[in-house]
Short mmCIF file of C-alpha atoms in Angstrom, two decimals:
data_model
loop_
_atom_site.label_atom_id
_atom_site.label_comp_id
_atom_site.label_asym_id
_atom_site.label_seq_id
_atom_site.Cartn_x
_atom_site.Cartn_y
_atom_site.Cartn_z
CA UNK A 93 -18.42 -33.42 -7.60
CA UNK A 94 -17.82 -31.85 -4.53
CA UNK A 95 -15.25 -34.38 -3.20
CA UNK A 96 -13.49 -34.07 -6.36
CA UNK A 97 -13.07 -30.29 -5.42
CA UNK A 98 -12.15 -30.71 -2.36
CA UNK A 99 -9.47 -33.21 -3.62
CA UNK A 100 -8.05 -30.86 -5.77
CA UNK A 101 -7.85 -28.22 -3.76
CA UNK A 102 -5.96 -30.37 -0.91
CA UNK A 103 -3.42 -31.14 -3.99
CA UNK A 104 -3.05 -27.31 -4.78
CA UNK A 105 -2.48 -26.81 -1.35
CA UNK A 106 0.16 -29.51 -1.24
CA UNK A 107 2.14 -28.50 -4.75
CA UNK A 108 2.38 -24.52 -2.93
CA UNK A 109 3.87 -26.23 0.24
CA UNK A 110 6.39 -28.80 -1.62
CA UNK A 111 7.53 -25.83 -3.75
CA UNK A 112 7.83 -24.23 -0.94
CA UNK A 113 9.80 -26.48 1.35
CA UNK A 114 12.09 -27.14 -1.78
CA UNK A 115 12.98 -23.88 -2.62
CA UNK A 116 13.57 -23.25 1.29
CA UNK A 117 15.41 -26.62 1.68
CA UNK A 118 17.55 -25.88 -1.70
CA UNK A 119 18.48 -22.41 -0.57
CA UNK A 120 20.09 -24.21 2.13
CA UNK A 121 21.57 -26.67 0.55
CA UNK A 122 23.06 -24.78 -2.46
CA UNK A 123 24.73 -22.45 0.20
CA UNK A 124 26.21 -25.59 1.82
CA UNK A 125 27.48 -27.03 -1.51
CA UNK A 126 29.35 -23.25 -1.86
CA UNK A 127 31.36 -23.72 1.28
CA UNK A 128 32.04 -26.98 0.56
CA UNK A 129 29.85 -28.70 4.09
CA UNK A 130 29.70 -32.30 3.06
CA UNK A 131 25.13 -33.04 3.07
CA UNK A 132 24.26 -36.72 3.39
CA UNK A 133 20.32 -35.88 2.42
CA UNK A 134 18.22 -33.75 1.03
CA UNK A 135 14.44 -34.55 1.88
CA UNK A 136 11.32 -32.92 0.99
CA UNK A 137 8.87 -34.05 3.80
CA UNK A 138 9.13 -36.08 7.08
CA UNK A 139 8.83 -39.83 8.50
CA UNK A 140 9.16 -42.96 6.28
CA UNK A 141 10.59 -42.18 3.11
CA UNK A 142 8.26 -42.93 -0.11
CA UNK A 143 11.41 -42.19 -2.49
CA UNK A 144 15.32 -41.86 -1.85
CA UNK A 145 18.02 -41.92 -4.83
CA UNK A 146 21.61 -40.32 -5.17
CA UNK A 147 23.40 -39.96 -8.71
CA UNK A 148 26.12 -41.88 -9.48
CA UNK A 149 29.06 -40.38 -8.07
CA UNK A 150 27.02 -37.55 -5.49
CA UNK A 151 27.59 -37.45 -2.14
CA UNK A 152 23.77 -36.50 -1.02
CA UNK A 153 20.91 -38.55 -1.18
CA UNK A 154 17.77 -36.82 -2.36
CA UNK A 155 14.68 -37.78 -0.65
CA UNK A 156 10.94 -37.77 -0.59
CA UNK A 157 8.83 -38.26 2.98
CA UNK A 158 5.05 -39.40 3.71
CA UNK A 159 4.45 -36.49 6.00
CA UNK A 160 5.12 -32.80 3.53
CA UNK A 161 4.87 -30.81 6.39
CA UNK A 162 8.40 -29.53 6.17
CA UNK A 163 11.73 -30.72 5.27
CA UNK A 164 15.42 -30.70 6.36
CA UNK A 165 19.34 -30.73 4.88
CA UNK A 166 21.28 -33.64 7.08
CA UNK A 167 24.57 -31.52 6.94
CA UNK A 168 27.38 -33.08 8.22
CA UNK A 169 28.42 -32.39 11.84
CA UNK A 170 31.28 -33.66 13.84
CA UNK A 171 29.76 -33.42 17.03
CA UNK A 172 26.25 -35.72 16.01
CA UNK A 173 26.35 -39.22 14.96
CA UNK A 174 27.13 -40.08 11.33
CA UNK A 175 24.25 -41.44 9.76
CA UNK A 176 23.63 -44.86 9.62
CA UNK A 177 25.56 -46.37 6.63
CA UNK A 178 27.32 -43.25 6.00
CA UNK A 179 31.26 -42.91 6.31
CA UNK A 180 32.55 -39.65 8.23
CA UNK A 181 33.53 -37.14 6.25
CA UNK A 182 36.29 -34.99 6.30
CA UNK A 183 36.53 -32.86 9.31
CA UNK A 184 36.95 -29.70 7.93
CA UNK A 185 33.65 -30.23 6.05
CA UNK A 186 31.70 -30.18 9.08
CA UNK A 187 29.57 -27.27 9.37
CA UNK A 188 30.89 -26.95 13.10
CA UNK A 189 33.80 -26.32 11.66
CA UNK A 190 33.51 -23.55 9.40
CA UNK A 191 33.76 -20.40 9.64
CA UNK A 192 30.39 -18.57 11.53
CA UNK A 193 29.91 -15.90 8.69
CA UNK A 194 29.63 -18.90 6.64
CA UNK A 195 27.60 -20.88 8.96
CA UNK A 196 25.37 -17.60 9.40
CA UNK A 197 24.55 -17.38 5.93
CA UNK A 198 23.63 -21.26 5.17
CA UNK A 199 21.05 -20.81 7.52
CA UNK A 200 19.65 -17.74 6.16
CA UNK A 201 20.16 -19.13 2.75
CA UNK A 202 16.36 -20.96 3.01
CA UNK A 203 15.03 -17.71 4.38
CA UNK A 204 16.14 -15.52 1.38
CA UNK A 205 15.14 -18.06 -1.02
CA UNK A 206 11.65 -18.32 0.57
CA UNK A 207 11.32 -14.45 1.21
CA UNK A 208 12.58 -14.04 -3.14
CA UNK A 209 10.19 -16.85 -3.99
CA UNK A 210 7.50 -14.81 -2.20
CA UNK A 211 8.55 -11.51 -4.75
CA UNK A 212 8.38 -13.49 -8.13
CA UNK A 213 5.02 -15.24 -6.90
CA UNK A 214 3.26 -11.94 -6.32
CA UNK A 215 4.65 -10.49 -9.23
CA UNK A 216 3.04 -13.62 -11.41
CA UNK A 217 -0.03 -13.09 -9.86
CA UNK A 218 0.65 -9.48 -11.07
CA UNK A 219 1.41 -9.60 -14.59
CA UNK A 220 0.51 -13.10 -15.77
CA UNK A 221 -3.54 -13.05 -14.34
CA UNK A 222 -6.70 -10.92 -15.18
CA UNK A 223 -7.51 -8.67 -11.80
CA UNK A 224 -11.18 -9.24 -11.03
CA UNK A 225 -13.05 -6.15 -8.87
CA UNK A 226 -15.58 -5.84 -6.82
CA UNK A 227 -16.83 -2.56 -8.50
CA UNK A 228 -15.23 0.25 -10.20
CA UNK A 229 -14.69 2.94 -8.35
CA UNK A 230 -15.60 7.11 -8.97
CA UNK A 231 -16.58 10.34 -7.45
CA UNK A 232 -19.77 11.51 -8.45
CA UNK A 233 -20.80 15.35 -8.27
CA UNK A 234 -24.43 15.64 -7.32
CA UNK A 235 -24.19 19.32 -7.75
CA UNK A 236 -21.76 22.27 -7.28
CA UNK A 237 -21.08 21.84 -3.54
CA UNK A 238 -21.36 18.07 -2.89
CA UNK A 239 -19.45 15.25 -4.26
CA UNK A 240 -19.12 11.81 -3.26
CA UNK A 241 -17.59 8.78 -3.77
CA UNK A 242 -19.70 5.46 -4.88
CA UNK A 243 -19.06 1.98 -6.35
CA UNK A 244 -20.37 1.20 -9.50
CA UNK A 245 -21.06 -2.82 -11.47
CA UNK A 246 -22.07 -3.72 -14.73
CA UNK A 247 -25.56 -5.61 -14.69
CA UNK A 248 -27.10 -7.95 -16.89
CA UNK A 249 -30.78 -7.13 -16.40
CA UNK A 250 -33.68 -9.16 -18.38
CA UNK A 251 -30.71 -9.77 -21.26
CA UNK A 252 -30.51 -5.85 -21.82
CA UNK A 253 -26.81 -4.95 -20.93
CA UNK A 254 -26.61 -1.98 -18.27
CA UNK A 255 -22.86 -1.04 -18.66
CA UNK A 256 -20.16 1.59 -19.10
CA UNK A 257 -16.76 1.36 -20.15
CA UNK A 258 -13.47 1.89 -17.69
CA UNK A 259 -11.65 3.87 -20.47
CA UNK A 260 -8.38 3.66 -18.36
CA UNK A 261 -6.67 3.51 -15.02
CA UNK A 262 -8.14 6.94 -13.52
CA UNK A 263 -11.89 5.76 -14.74
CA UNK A 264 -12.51 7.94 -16.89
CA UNK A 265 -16.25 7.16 -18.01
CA UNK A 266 -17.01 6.77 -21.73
CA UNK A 267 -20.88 6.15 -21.88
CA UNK A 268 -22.78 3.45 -22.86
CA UNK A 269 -25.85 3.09 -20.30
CA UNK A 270 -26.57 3.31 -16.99
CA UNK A 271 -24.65 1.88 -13.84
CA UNK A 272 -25.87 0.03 -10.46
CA UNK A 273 -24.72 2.77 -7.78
CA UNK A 274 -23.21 0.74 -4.22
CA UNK A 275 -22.11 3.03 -2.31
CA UNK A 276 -19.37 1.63 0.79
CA UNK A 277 -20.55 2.63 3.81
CA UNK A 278 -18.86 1.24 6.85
CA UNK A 279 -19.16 -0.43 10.37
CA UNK A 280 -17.03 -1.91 13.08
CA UNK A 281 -14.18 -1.71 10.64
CA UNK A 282 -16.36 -3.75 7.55
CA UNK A 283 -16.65 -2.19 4.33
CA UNK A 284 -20.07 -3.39 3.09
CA UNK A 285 -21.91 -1.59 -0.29
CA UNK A 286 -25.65 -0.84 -0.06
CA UNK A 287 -27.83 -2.09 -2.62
CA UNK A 288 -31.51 -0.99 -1.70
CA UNK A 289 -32.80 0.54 1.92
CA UNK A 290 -36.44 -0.72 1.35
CA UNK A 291 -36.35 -4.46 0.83
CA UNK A 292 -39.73 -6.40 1.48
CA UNK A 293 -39.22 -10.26 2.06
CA UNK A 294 -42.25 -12.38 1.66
CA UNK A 295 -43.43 -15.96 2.68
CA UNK A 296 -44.84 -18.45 -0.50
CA UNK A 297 -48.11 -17.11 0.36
CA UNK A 298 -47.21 -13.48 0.15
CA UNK A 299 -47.37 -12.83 4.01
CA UNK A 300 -44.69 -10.33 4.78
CA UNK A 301 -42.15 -10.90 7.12
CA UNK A 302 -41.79 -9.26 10.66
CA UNK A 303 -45.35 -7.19 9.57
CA UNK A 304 -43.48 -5.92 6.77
CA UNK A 305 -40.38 -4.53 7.83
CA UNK A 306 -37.79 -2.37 5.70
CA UNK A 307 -34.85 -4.72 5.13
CA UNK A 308 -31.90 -3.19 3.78
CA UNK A 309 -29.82 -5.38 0.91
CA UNK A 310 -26.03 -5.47 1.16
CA UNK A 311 -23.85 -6.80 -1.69
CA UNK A 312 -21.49 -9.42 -0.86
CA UNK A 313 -20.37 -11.08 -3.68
CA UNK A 314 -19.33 -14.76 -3.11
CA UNK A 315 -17.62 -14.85 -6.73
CA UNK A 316 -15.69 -12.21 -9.03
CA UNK A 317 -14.16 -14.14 -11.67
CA UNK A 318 -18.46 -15.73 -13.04
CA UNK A 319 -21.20 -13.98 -14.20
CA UNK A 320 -24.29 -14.63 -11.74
CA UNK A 321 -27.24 -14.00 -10.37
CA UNK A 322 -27.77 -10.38 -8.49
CA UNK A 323 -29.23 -12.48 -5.68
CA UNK A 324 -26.65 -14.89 -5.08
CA UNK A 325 -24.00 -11.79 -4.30
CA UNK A 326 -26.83 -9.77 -1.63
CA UNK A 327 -27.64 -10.50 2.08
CA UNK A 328 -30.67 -8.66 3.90
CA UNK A 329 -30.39 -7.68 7.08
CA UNK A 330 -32.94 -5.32 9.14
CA UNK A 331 -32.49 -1.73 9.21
CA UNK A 332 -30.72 -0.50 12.19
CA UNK A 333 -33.73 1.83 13.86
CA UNK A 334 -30.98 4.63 15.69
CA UNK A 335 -28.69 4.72 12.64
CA UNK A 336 -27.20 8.10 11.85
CA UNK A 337 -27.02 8.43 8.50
CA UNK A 338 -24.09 10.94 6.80
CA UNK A 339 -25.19 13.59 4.51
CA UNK A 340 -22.59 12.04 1.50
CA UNK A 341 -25.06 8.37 1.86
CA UNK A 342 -28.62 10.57 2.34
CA UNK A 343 -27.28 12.22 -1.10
CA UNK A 344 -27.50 9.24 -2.96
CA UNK A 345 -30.97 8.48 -1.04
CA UNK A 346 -29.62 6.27 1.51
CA UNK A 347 -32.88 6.18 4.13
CA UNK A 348 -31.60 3.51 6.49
CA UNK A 349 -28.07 1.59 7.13
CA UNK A 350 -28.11 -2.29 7.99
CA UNK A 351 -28.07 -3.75 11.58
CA UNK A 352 -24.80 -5.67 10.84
CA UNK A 353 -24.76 -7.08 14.77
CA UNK A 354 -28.16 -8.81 14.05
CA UNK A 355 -27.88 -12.24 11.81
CA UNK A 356 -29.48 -11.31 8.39
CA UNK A 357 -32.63 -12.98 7.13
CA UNK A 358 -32.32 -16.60 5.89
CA UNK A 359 -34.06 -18.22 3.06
CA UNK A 360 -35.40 -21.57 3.65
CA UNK A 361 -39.16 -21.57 2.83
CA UNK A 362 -39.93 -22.76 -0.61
CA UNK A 363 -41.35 -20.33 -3.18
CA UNK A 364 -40.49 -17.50 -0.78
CA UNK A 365 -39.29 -14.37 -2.28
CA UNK A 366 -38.03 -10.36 -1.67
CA UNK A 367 -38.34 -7.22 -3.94
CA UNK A 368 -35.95 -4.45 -3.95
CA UNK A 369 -34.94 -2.44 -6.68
CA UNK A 370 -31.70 -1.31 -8.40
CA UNK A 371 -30.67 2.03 -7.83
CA UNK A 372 -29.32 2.41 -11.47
CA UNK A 373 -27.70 5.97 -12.55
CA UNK A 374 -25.96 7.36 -15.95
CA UNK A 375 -22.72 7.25 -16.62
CA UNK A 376 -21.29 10.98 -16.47
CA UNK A 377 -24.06 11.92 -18.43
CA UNK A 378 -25.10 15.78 -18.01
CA UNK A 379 -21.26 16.56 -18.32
CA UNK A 380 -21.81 18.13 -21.54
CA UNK A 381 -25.63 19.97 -21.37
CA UNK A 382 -26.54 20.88 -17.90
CA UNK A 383 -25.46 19.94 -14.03
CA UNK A 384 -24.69 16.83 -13.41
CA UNK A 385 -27.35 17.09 -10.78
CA UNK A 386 -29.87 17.59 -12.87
CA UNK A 387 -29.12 14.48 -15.11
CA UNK A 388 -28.14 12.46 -12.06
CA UNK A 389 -31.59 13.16 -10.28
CA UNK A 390 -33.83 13.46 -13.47
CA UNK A 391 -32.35 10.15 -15.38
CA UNK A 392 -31.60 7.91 -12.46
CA UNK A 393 -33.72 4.59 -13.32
CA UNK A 394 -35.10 2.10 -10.46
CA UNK A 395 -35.21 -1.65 -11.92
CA UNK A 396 -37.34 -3.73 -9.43
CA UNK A 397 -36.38 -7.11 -9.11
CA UNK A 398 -37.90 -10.50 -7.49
CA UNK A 399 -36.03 -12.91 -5.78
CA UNK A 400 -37.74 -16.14 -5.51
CA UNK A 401 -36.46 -19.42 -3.43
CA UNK A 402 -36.06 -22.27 -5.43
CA UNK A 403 -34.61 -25.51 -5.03
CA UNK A 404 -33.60 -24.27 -1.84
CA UNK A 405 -31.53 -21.21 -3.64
CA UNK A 406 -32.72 -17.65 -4.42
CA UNK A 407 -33.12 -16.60 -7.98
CA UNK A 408 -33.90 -12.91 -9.65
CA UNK A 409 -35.90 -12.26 -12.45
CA UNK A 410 -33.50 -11.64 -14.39
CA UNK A 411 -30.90 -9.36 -13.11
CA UNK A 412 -26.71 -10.52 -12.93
CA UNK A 413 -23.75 -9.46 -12.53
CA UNK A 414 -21.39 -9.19 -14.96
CA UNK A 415 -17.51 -9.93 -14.87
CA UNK A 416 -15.28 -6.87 -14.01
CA UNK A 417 -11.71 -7.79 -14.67
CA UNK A 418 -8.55 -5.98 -16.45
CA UNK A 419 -5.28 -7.23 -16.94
CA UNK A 420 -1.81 -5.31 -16.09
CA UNK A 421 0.82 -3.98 -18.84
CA UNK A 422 4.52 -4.55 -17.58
CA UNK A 423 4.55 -0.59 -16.31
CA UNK A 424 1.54 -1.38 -14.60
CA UNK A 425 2.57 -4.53 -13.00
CA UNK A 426 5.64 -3.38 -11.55
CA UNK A 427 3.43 -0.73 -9.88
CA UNK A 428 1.10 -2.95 -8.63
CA UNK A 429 3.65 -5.22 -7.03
CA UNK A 430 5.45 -2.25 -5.72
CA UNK A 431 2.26 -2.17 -3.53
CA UNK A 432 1.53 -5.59 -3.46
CA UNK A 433 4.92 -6.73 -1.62
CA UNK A 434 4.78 -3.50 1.55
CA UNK A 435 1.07 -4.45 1.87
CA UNK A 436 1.65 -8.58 2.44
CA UNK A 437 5.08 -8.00 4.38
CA UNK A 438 3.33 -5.28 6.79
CA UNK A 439 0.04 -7.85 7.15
CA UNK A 440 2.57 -10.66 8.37
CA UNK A 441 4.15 -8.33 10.77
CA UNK A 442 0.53 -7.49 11.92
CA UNK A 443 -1.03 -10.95 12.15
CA UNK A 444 2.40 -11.65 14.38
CA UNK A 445 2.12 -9.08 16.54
CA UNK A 446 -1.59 -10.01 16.90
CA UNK A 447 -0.37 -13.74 17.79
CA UNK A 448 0.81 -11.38 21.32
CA UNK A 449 -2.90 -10.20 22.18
CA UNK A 450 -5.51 -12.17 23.57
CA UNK A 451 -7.30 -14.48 21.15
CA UNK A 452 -4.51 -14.27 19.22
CA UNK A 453 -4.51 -18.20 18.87
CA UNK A 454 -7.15 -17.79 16.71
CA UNK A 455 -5.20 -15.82 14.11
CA UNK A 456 -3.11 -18.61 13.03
CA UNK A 457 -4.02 -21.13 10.40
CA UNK A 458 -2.24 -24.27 9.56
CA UNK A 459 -2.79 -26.66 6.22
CA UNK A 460 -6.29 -27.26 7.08
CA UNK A 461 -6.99 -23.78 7.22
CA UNK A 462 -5.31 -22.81 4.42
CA UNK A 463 -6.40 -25.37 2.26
CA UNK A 464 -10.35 -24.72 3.46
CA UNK A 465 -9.54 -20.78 2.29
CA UNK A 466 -8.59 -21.66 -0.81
CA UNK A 467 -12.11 -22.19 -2.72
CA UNK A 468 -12.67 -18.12 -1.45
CA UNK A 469 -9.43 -16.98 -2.67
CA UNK A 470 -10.15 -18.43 -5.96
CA UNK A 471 -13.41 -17.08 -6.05
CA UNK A 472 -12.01 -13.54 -5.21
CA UNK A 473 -9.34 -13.45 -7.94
CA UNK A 474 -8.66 -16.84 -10.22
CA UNK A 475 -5.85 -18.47 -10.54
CA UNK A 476 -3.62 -15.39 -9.57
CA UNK A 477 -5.09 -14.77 -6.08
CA UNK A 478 -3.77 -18.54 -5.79
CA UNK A 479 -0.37 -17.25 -6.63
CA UNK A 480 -0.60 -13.94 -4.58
CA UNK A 481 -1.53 -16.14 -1.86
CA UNK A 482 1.42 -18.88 -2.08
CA UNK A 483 3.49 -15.43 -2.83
CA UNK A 484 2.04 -14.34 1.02
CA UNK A 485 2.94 -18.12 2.46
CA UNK A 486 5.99 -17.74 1.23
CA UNK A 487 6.98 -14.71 2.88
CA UNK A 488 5.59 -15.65 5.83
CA UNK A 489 7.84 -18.28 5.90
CA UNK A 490 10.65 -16.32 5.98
CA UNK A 491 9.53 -14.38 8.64
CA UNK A 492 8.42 -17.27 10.64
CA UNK A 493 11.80 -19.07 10.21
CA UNK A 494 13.87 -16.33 11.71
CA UNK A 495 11.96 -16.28 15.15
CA UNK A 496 14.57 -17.61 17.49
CA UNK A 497 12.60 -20.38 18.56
CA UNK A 498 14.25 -24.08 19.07
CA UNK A 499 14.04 -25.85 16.19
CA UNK A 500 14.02 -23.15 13.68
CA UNK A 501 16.25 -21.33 11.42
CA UNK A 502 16.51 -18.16 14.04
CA UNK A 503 17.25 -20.47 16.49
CA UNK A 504 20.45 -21.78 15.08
CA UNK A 505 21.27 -18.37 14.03
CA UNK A 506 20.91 -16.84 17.29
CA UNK A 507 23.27 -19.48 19.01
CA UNK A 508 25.91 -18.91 16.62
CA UNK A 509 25.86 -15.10 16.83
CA UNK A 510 26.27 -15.55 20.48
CA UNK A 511 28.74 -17.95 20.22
CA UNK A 512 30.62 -15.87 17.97
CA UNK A 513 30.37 -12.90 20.29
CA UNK A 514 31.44 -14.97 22.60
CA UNK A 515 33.51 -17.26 21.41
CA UNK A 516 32.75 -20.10 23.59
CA UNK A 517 30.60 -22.43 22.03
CA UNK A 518 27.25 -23.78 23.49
CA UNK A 519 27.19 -27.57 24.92
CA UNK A 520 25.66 -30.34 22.10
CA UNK A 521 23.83 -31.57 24.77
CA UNK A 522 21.99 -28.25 25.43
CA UNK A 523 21.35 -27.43 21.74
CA UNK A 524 20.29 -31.06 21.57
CA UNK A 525 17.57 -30.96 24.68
CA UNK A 526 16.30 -27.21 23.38
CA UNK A 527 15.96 -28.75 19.67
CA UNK A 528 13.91 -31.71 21.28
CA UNK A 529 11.93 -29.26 22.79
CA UNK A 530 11.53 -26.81 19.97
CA UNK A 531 10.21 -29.73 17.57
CA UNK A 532 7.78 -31.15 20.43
CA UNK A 533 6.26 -27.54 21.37
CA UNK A 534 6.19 -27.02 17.52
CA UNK A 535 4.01 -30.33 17.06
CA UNK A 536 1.76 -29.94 19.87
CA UNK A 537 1.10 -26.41 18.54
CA UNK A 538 0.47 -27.86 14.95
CA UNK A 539 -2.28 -29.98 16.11
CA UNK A 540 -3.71 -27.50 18.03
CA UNK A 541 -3.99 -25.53 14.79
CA UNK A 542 -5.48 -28.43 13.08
CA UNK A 543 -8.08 -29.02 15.75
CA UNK A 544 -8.58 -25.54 15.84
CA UNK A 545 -9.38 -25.17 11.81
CA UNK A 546 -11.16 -28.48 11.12
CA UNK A 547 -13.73 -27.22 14.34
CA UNK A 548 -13.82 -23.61 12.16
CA UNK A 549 -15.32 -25.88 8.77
CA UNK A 550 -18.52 -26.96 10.93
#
C-alpha cells in the first residue's frame, strides 16, 4: 500500500512538471510561430526520444524524451548546424536573423506563460477546493481590561460533539457547545498551540516518567482534511523550567511553555500511556447575562483524556478532531488570491535571496524533494494545496528562468540586450563554450540536489 502511494505521488509530481515544461516550451514556441522562425522540434523531456511525430504538411516535429526534467524548442539558426535530416530553411527565418525586440520576446514568451500558469493554478486552488484550517481563530475578553487572542477546534469527545458554528468570515460565534481553547504561543520564530501544561506520561506499569515530570502537550496536526484521533495531532515535550510566561497566556491558565530545543518524549513501550486534559470553554456565552469573565471562568469544562500505546501508535479514549474546512464564493476567491499571488511571489524572492547566505544550499529542493513534500502538502490542504503548490513551481520557474545564467532563458536574453546596445554581436563559439558550461554546472548542481534530498528522507 505504501509503494502504491509513493507511486502515485512520483506520477503527480511528474504530470505538474510535464504541464509545466509544456506550457513553458509552448509559450516559446507559439511566439516563434508569430514571427514566422522556422522550429524543427518541439520536445517535452530530454535524451532518447520515447515518441516523435509531425502532421502531415508541419514543419516541426513534436517530441516526447525519457528524461522530463526539462524541455527545449530546436529553432532554426543560421549560425548552428541544421539538424540531421533536416533541409535549411530560409534565411530570413532564422532567429539570428530577426529582429532583437522579436528575439527578446520569444524568449520571454516561456517565462510569461509559466509566471500566468502560476496565477490560474493558485486561483483553482482558490475557488475550485474546500480550505481546511488549523483552528478558527477569535479574541476572547476575559474581562473588561484584558482580551486575548486564542485558537479554537471542534472535538469529537466520547461521540458527544463539542462544537460551534463559524457563522461567517469575521467569526462571528453562534453557539452550540463548548470549544477546545489552543492558544499560539511562539518560539524561535515557530508558531506552536498549547494544549495542556500538566501532562503526566506513564510506563505499562504505571511508573511515571522522569519521577513524574509536568510535560506540556503541543498540537501539531499531521492531517487537516480527516477526522482523527486528538493524540495523533499532539507532541509532549518537557516544560521549559526558566520560561517567562506573558500575562495574555497566564490568562488563559498557561503555567508552563514547552522546551522546544529539547527532543519531545517518544512512545515506544507497549501499553504505555499519558493523561492531560482539554481545556474546553463556551462559545461567547455570557454575552447576553453577565461578563464574559464570569461565564468564561465559571463554565470552562476540563475533559481528561488517556492516551494509550498500541500497536506501536497512541490512541485516546475517545477524543478527535473534527474537520474544519470552508469553501470560497467568487468575491471571496478573488480576495484570497489577491493575497495568495504577493505572498508566493515575495517567498520565491526570499528563498533566492536565502540561496546567497550560508547554508543556503540547503534551501533548494529538486524532484526528489518536491515529490517527498507532497504527501504533507496534501495532508495540509487536499487536492488544492496540490494546485497552490504547482501554482508556486510555476512561478518559480519564471523567476528561475530569467537569472542570467548560461543555459537559461536570462542568459540568452542578456546577450541579446547587450548585443543590441551594442550592436556587435557575440562570437558562436563563445555563446557555444558558456552554454556547455551553463548545462554542465546546471547538472552537477541537479545531482547535488538529488543527493542532497534523498539523504533528507532517512
Amino acid at each position: 500500500m505504501q509503494f502504491l502511494t509513493t507511486l502515485l505521488y512520483i506520477l503527480i509530481m511528474l504530470v505538474i512538471l510535464g504541464v509545466l515544461i509544456s506550457i513553458h516550451e509552448a509559450g516559446h514556441l507559439a511566439a516563434a510561430k508569430m514571427f514566422k522562425v522556422y522550429c524543427f522540434e518541439y520536445s517535452i523531456g530530454f535524451g532518447p526520444k520515447l515518441l516523435k511525430v509531425r502532421r502531415k504538411g508541419g514543419e516541426t516535429y513534436f517530441s516526447i524524451r525519457a528524461i522530463p526534467l526539462g524541455g527545449y524548442v530546436s529553432m532554426y539558426n543560421d549560425a548552428e548546424a541544421i539538424p540531421e535530416g533536416m533541409e535549411a530553411p530560409a534565411p530570413e527565418r532564422s532567429i539570428g536573423n530577426i529582429h532583437k525586440a522579436k528575439k527578446c520576446t520569444i524568449l520571454l514568451a516561456g517565462v510569461v506563460m509559466n509566471f500566468l500558469l502560476g496565477l490560474v493554478l493558485i486561483f483553482i486552488s482558490d475557488i475550485a477546493f474546500a480550505k481546511y484550517y488549523i483552528a478558527y481563530g477569535g479574541s476572547v475578553q476575559l474581562n473588561e481590561t484584558t482580551q486575548v487572542e486564542v485558537d479554537c477546534v471542534p472535538l469529537l469527545y466520547d461521540g458527544e460533539v463539542l462544537d460551534y458554528v463559524n457563522a461567517n468570515k469575521a467569526h462571528a460565534l453562534e453557539v452550540t457547545d463548548y470549544f477546545l481553547s489552543l492558544p499560539a504561543a511562539e518560539a524561535d520564530g515557530s508558531f506552536y498551540r498549547i494544549v495542556d501544561t500538566d501532562a503526566k506520561i506513564y510506563n505499562a506499569s504505571g511508573v511515571a516518567y522522569g519521577g513524574g515530570i509536568s510535560y506540556v502537550a503541543i498540537y501539531y496536526p499531521t492531517t487537516l482534511t480527516k477526522e482523527r484521533d486528538i493524540t495523533d495531532t499532539i507532541v509532549f515535550y518537557p516544560a521549559k523550567a526558566d520560561a517567562v510566561i506573558e500575562e495574555k497566556y497566564q490568562a488563559l491558565g498557561i503555567t508552563a511553555l514547552p522546551d522546544l530545543g529539547s527532543d519531545s518524549f517518544s512512545f515506544k513501550e507497549e501499553g504505555a500511556y499519558v493523561d492531560f486534559h482539554l481545556r474546553l470553554f463556551p462559545a461567547a456565552k455570557g454575552q447576553q447575562e453577565g461578563t464574559y469573565s464570569e461565564q468564561f471562568l465559571n463554565e470552562s469544562l476540563s475533559c481528561p483524556v488517556r492516551g494509550v500505546v498500541k500497536d506501536g501508535a497512541l490512541v485516546s479514549n475517545g477524543a478527535g478532531v473534527r474537520v474544519i474546512s470552508e469553501r470560497n464564493d467568487w468575491a471571496e476567491a478573488w480576495k484570497q488570491w489577491a493575497e495568495d499571488v504577493p505572498n508566493a511571489c515575495g517567498a520565491i524572492v526570499q528563498g533566492f535571496a536565502s540561496l546567497f547566505t550560508p547554508g543556503g544550499f540547503q534551501n533548494l529542493s529538486g524532484i526528489v524533494g518536491m515529490t517527498s513534500a507532497l504527501p504533507q502538502i496534501e495532508a495540509l490542504g487536499g487536492p488544492g494545496y496540490i494546485f497552490y503548490f504547482a501554482g508556486l513551481i510555476s512561478i518559480n520557474l519564471a523567476f528561475f528562468n530569467l537569472l542570467p545564467f548560461p543555459g537559461l532563458d536570462g542568459w540568452q536574453l542578456l546577450v541579446t540586450v547587450v548585443e543590441a546596445i551594442t550592436r556587435k554581436k557575440m562570437p558562436e563559439k563563445a555563446q557555444g563554450i558558456a552554454s556547455i558550461v551553463g548545462f554542465v554546472l546546471l547538472g552537477i548542481l541537479m545531482v547535488a540536489v538529488t543527493i542532497k534530498d534523498i539523504i533528507g528522507l532517512f
